[in-house]
Short mmCIF file of C-alpha atoms and ligand atoms in Angstrom, two decimals:
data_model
loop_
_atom_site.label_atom_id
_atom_site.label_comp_id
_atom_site.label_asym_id
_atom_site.label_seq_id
_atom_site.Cartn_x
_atom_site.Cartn_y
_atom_site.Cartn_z
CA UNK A 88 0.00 0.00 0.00
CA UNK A 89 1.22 3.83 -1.15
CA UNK A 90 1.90 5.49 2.40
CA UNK A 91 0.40 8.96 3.31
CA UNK A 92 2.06 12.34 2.83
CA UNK A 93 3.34 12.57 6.87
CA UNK A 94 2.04 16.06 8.07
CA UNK A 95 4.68 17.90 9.60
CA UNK A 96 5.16 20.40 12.29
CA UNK A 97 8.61 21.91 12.93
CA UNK A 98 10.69 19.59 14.40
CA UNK A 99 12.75 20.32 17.91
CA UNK A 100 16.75 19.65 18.13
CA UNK A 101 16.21 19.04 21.78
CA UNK A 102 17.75 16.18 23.64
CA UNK A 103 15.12 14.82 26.11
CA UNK A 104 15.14 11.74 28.82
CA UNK A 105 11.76 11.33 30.17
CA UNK A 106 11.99 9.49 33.53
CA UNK A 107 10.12 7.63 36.19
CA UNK A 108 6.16 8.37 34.53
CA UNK A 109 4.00 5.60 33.53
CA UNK A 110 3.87 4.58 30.21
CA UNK A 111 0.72 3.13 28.04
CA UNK A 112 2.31 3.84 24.42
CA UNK A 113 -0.83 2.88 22.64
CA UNK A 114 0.14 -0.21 21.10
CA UNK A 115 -2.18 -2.18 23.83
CA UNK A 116 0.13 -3.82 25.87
CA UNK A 117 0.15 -3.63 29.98
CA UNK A 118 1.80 -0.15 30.94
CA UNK A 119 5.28 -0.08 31.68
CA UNK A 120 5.92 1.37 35.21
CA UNK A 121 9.10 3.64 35.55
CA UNK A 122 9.38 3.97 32.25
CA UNK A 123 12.41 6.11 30.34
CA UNK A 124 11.46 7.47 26.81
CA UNK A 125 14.21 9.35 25.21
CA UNK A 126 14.12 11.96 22.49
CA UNK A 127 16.31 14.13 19.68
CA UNK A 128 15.14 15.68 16.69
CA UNK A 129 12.12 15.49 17.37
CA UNK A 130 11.71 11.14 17.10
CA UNK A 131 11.62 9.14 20.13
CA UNK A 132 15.28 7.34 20.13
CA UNK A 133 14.01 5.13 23.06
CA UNK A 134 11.13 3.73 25.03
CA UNK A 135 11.69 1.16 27.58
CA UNK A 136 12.21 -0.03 30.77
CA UNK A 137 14.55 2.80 32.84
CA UNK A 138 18.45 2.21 31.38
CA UNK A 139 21.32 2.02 33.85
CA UNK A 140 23.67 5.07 32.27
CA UNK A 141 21.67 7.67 31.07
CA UNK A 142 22.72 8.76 27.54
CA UNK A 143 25.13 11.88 27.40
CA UNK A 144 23.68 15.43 26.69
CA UNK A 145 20.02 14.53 27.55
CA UNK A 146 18.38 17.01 29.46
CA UNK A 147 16.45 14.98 32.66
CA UNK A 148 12.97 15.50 33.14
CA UNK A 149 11.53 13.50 35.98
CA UNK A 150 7.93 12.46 35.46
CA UNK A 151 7.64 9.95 38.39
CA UNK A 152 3.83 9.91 39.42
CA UNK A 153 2.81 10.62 35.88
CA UNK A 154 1.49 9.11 32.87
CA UNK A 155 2.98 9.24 29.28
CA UNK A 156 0.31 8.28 26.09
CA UNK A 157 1.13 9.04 22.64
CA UNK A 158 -0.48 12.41 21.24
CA UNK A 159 -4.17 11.62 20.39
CA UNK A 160 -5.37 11.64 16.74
CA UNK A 161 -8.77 13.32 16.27
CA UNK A 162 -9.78 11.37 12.59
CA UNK A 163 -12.49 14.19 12.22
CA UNK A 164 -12.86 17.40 12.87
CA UNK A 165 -13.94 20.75 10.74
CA UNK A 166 -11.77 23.13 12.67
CA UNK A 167 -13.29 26.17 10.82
CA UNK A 168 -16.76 24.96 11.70
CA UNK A 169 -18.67 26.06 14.46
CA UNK A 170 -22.36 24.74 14.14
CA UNK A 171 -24.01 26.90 16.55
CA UNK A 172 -22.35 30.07 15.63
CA UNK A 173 -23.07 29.88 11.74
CA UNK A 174 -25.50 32.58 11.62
CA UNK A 175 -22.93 34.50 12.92
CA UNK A 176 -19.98 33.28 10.42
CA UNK A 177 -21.99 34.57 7.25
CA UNK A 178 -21.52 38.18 8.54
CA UNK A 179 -17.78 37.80 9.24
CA UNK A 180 -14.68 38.51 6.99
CA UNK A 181 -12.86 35.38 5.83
CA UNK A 182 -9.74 36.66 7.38
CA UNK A 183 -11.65 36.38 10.83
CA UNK A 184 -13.05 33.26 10.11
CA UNK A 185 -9.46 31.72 9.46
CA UNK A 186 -8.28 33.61 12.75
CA UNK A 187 -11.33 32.02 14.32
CA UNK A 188 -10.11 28.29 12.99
CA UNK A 189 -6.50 28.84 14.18
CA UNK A 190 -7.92 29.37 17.47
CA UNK A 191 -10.15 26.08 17.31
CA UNK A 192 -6.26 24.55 15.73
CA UNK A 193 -4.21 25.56 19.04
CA UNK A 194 -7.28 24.59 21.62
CA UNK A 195 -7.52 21.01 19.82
CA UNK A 196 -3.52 20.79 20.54
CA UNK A 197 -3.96 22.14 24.19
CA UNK A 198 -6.33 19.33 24.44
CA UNK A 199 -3.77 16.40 23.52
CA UNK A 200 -4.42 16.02 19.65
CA UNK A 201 -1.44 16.36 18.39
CA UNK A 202 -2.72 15.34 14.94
CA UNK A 203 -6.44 15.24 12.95
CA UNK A 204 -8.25 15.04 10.04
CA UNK A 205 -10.26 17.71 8.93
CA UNK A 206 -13.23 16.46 6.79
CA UNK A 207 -14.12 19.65 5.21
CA UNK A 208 -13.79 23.11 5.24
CA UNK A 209 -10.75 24.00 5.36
CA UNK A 210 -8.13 24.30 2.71
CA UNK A 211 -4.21 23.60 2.53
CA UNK A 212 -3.06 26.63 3.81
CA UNK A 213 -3.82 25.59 7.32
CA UNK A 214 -1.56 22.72 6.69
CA UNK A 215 1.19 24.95 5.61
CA UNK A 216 1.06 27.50 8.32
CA UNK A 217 1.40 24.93 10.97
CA UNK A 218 3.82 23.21 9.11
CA UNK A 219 5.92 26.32 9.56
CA UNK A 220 5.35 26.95 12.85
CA UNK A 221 3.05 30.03 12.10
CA UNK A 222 0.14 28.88 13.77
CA UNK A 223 -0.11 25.92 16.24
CA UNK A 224 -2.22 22.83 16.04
CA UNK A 225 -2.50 19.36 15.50
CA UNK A 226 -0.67 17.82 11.92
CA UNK A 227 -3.21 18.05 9.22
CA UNK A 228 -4.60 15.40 7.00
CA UNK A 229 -7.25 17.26 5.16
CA UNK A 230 -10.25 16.25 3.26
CA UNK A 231 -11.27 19.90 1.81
CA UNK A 232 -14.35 19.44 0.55
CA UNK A 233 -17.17 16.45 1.04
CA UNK A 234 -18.83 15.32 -1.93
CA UNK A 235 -22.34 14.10 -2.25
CA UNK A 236 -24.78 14.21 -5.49
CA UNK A 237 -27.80 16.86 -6.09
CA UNK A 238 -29.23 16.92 -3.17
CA UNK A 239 -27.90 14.96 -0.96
CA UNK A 240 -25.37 16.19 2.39
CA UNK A 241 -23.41 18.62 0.70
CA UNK A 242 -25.56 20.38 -1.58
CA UNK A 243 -26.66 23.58 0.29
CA UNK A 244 -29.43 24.54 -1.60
CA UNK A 245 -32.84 24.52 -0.24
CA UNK A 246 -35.83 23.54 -1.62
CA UNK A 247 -36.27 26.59 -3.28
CA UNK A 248 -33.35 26.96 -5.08
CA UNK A 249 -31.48 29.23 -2.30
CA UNK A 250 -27.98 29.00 -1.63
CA UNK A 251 -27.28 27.96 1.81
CA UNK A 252 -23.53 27.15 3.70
CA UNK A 253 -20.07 27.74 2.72
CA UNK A 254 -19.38 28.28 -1.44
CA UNK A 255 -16.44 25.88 -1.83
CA UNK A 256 -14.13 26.43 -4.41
CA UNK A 257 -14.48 22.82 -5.59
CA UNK A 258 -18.27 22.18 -6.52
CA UNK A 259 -19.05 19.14 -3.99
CA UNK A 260 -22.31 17.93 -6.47
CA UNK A 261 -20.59 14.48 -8.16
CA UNK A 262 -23.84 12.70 -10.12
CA UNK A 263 -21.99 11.26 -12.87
CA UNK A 264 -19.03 9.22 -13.44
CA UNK A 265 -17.50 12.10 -15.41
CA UNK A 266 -17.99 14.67 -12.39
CA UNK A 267 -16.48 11.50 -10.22
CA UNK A 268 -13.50 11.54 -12.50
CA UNK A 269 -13.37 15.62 -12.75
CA UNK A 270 -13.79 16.29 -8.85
CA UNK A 271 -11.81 13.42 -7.60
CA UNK A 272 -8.32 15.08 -9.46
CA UNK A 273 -9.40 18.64 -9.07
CA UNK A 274 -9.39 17.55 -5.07
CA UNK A 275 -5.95 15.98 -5.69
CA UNK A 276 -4.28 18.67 -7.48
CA UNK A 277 -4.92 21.00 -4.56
CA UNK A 278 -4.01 18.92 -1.85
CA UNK A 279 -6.34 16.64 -0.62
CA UNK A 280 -5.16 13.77 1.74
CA UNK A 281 -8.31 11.50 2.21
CA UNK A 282 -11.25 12.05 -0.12
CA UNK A 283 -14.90 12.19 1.54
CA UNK A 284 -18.11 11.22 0.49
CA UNK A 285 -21.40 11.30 1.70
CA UNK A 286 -22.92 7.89 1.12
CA UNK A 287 -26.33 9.09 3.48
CA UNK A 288 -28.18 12.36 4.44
CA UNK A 289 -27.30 13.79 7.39
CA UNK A 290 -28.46 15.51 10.56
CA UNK A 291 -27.31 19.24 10.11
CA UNK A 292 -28.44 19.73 5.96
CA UNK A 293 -31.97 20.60 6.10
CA UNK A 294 -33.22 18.73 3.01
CA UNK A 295 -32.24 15.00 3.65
CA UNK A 296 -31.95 12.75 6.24
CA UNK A 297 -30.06 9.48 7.43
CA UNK A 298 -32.05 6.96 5.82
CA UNK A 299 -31.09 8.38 2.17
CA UNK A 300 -28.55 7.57 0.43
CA UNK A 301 -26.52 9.88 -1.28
CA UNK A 302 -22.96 8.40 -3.25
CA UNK A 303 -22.94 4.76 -4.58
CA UNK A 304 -21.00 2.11 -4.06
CA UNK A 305 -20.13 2.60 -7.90
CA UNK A 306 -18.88 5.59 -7.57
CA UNK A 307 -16.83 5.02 -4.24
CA UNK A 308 -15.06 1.99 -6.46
CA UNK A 309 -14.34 4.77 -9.10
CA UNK A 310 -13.05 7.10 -6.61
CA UNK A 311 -11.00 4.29 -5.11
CA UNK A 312 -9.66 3.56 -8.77
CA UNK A 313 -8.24 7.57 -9.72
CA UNK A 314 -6.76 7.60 -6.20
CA UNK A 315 -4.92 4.37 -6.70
CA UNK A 316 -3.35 6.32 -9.64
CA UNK A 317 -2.09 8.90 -7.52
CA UNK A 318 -1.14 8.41 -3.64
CA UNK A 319 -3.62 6.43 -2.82
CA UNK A 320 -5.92 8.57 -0.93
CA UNK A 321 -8.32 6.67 0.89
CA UNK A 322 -12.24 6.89 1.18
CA UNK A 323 -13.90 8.32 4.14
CA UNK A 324 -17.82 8.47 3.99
CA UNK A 325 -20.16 10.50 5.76
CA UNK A 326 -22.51 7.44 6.53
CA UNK A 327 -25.79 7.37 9.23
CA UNK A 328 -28.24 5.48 7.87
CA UNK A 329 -28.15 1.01 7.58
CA UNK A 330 -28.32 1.59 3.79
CA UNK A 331 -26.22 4.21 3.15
CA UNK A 332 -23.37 2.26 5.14
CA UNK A 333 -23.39 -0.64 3.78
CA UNK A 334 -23.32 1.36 0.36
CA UNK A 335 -20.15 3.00 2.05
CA UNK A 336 -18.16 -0.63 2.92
CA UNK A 337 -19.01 -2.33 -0.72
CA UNK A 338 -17.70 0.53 -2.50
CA UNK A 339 -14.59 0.42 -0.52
CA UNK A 340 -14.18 3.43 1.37
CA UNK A 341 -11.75 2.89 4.27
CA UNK A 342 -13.76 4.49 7.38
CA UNK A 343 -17.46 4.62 7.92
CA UNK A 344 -17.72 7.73 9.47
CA UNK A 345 -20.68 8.35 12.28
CA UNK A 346 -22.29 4.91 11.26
CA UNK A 347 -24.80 5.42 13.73
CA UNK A 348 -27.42 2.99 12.43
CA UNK A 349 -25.18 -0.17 11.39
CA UNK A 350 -27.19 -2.87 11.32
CA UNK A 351 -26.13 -6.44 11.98
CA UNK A 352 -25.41 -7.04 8.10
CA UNK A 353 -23.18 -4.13 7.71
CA UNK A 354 -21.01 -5.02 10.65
CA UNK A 355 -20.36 -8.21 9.57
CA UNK A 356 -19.51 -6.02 5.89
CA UNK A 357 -16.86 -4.06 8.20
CA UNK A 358 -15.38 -6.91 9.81
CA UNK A 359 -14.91 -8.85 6.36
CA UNK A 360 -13.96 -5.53 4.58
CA UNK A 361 -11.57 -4.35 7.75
CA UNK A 362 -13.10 -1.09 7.79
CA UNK A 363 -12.67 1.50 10.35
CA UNK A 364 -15.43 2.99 12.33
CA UNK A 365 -14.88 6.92 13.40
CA UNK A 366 -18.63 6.89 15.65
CA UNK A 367 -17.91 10.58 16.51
CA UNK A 368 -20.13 9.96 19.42
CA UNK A 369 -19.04 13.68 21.28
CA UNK A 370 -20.86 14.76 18.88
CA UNK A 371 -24.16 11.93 17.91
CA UNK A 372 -24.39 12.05 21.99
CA UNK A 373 -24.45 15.61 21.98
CA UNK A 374 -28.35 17.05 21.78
CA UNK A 375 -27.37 20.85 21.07
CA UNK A 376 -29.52 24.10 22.99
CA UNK A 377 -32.81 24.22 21.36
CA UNK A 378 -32.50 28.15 21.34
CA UNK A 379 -29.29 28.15 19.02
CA UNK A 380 -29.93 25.34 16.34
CA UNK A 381 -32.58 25.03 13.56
CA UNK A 382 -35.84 23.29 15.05
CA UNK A 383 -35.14 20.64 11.78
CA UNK A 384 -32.03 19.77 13.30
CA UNK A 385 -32.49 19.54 17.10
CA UNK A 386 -35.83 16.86 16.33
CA UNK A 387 -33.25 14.96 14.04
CA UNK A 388 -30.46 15.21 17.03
CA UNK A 389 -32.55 13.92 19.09
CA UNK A 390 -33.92 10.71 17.09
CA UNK A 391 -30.56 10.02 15.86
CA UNK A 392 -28.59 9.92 19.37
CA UNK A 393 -30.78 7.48 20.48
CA UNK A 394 -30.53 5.08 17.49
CA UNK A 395 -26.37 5.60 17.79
CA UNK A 396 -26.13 5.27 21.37
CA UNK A 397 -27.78 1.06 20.50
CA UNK A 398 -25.90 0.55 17.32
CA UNK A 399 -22.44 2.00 17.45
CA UNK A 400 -22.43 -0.15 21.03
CA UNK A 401 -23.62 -3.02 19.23
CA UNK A 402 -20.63 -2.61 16.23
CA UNK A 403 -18.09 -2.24 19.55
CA UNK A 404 -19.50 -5.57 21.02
CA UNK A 405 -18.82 -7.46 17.40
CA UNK A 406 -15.06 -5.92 17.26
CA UNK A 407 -15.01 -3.54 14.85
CA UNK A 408 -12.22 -1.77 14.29
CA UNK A 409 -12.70 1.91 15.89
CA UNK A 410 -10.67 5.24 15.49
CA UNK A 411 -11.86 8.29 17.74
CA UNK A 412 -12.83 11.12 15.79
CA UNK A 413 -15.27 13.85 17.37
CA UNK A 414 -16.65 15.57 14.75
CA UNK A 415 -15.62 18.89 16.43
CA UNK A 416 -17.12 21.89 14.95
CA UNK A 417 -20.72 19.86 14.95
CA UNK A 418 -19.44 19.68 19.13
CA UNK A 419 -17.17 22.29 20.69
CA UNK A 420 -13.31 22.64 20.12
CA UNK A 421 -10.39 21.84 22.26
CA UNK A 422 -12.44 18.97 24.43
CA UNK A 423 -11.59 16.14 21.69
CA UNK A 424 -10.47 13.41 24.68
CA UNK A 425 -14.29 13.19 25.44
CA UNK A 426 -14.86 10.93 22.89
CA UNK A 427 -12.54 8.20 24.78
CA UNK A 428 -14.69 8.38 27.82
CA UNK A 429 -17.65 8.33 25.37
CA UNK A 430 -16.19 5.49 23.84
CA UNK A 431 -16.07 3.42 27.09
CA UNK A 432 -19.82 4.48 27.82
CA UNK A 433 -20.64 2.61 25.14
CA UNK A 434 -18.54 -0.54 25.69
CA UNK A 435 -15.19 -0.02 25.13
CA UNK A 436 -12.21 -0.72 27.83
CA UNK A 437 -10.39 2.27 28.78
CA UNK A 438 -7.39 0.57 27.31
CA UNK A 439 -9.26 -0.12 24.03
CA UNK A 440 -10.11 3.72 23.77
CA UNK A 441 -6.60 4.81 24.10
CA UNK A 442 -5.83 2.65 21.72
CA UNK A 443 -8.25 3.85 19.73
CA UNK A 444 -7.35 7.25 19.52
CA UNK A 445 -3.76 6.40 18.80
CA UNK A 446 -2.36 3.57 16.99
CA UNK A 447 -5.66 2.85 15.10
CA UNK A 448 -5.81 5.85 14.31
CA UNK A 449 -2.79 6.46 12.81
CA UNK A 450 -3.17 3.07 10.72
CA UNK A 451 -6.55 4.47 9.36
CA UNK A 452 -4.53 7.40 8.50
CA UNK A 453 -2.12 5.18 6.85
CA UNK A 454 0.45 7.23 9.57
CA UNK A 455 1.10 4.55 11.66
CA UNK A 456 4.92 4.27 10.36
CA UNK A 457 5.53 7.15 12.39
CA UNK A 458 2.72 8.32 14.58
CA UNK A 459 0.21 6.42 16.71
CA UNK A 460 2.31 4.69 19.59
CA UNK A 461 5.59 5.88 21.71
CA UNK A 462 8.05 3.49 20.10
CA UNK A 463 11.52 4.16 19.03
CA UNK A 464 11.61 5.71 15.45
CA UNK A 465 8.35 7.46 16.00
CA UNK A 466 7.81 11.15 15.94
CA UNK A 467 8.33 12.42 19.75
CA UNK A 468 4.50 12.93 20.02
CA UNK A 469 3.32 12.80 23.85
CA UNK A 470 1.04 14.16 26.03
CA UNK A 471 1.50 13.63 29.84
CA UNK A 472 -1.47 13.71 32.47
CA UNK A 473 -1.36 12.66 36.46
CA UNK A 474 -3.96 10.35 36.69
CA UNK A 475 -4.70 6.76 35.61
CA UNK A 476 -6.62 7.00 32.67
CA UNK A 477 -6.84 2.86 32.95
CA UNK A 478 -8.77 3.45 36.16
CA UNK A 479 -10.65 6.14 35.40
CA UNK A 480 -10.58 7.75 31.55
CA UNK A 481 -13.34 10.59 32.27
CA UNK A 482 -10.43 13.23 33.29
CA UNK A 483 -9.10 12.69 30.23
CA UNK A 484 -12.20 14.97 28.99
CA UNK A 485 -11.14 17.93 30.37
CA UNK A 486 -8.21 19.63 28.46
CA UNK A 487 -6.83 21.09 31.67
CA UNK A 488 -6.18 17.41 33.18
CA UNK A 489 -4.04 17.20 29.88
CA UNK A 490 -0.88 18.79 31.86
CA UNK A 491 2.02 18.20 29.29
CA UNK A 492 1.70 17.98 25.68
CA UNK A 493 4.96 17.48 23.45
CA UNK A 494 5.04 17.89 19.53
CA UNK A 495 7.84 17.00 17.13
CA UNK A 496 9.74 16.93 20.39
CA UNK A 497 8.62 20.55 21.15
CA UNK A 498 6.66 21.08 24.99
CA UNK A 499 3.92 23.36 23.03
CA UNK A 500 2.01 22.74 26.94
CA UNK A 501 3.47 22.23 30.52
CA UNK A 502 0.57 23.38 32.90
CA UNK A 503 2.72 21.86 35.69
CA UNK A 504 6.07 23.23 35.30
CA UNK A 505 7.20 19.85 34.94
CA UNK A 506 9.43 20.45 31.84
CA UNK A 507 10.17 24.31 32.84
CA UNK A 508 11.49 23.27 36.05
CA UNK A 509 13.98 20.77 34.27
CA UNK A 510 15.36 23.98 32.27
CA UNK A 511 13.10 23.10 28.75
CA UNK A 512 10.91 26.04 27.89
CA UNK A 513 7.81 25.98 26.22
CA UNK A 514 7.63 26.62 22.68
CA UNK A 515 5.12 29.25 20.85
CA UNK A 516 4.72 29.90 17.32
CA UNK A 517 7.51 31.17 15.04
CA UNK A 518 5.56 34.65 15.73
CA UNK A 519 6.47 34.34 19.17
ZN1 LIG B 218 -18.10 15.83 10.00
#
């Protein structure tokens, strides 16, 4: 399989030994008490058991107490998406509204996401400014614009004819296998890391809902086939409904995304087709204030948490394979480790959740060669909290209970001091 373009952040010439923490480094195995994880240029050089001689020119910083998990990987978020303040956004000044989105960037870092997806509506030169350092926030994979035919989840007309949501620059409307063809490179020419599709209505668009479907499983295959051409980009559908889904798997997209009705027959599709499942329960669990959404969309919130809450448990219970992804911009920014204690509300083990948001992941991101789990060779992504998450994950939900988070081998948070009082200061942006 063609590997991913690896998002990059700048990368720290540092020299770190991380002593005495806890260490879970998402892989699933038992955590390793006492654990030593060293770092330079930004990789991990070392993740073990504690070493007799420390290595010569590392700078010490004792974590004893602590606990060490890779950085988390959000698979889906809109970071320039705010669902209850889009009234609001059509008045506003692009340049505010990409201020606005590096904001939701850094508070998705602060959180512990040291990498995401965005699934639409944002373009490349987010990637590029945090790339350089100009803004910070979580390595990009980027979708830039969901597809769907007339009609369906991405077509923001109404009824009438009226124009409603964001104008992309890339028309979203794909109905024939020529627009397939003609979207699918225009997407690739300008940068697009994962292509996604809406195989089912949705919950926010006002015209459609769950139960129809939107792309076919034709067209997914065709998709599939440019991409192959190219790097390979995978498939990620916007999928809700039973129908839609299974639409989704035979086409051969590699994440179901939401998936909140699966039904028995499209589970068994994911486990024969290995497909991931992103349930991006902070936000199906989420039933927004009445007072700030569309009544359309708060009656559909509420019928569709309901049916997820059953069936994504349901898909857990038959082992699917699950990446976290909240959705964020449908829910707030900058609380993205919800969706692990969300996770484990609806059946998974702590453990499995971590897991989840890491090294899973990573492989749906086709990352996992350098992201995903603290392992030597990886990129020094870390975040550091002082509680058990095994015991109890909900603290993980707060962003302030994420004390420590480390990027490319950069501390970009240290709410404790920990690293400060060791002598390694915190880096900002290349702005200062
Ligand atoms: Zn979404």
């Amino acid at each position: 399989m063609q590997t991913a373009l690896l998002p990059q952040v700048p990368a720290s010439d540092t020299h770190l030994l991380l002593t005495g923490a806890r260490l879970i480094d998402g892989t699933g195995n038992a955590p390793l008490d006492g654990a030593e994880i060293e770092a330079a240029d930004g990789r991990i050089v070392y993740a073990g058991p504690s070493r007799d001689a420390p290595p010569a020119g590392a700078t010490v910083v004792d974590l004893a107490g602590k606990t060490i998990m890779p950085g988390f990987i959000d698979a889906h978020v809109h970071l320039a998406m705010s669902i209850e303040d889009r009234a609001a956004d059509t008045a506003r000044f692009m340049s505010e509204r990409v201020f606005r989105g590096a904001l939701n960037a850094r508070k998705t870092l602060m959180a512990g996401v040291t990498t995401a997806r965005d699934l639409g509506g944002i373009d490349p030169g987010f990637r590029a400014a945090i790339a350089a350092g100009l803004v910070q926030g979580p390595r990009l994979h980027l979708a830039l614009t969901p597809l769907s035919p007339t009609g369906g989840h991405s077509d923001h007309h109404l009824p009438n004819g009226t124009q409603t949501g964001d104008l992309s620059p890339i028309d979203p409307i794909i109905d024939t296998d020529d627009d397939v063809r003609r979207t699918v490179r225009t997407l690739v020419r300008t940068g697009a890391d994962v292509i996604k599709v809406c195989t089912t209505g949705g919950v926010s668009s006002p015209s459609d809902t769950p139960d129809d479907v939107g792309v076919p499983a034709e067209h997914v295959a065709l998709i599939n086939h440019e991409t192959a051409k190219r790097a390979g980009q995978p498939v990620a559908a916007h999928a809700q409904g039973a129908e839609g889904i299974k639409e989704a798997i035979r086409g051969g997209v590699r994440s179901v995304e939401h998936g909140y009705d699966i039904d028995d027959e499209g589970i068994a599709l994911m486990l024969e087709h290995d497909t991931f499942l992103v349930p991006t329960l902070s936000s199906a669990l989420r039933v927004p204030d009445p007072a700030l959404v569309p009544d359309y969309l708060y009656q559909k919130k509420v019928k569709w948490s309901a049916i997820a809450r059953e069936r994504v448990a349901a898909a857990f219970a038959a082992g699917v394979k699950v990446a976290l992804g909240t959705d964020a911009g449908i829910c707030p920014h900058g609380v993205n480790l919800r969706e692990a204690a969300h996770a484990v509300e609806l059946g998974l083990s702590p453990m499995q959740a971590i897991v989840a948001g890491t090294k899973n992941a990573a492989e749906l991101m086709r990352l996992d060669a350098d992201l995903g789990t603290v392992e030597a060779g990886k990129l020094a992504d870390l975040i550091v909290v002082d509680f058990d998450p095994l015991a109890d994950i909900d603290p993980l939900a707060k962003p302030e209970n994420v004390r420590g988070v480390v990027q490319g081998g950069h501390i970009v948070k240290d709410a404790s001091g920990w690293f400060a009082s060791a002598g390694v200061p915190t880096t900002g942006t290349a702005l200062g």
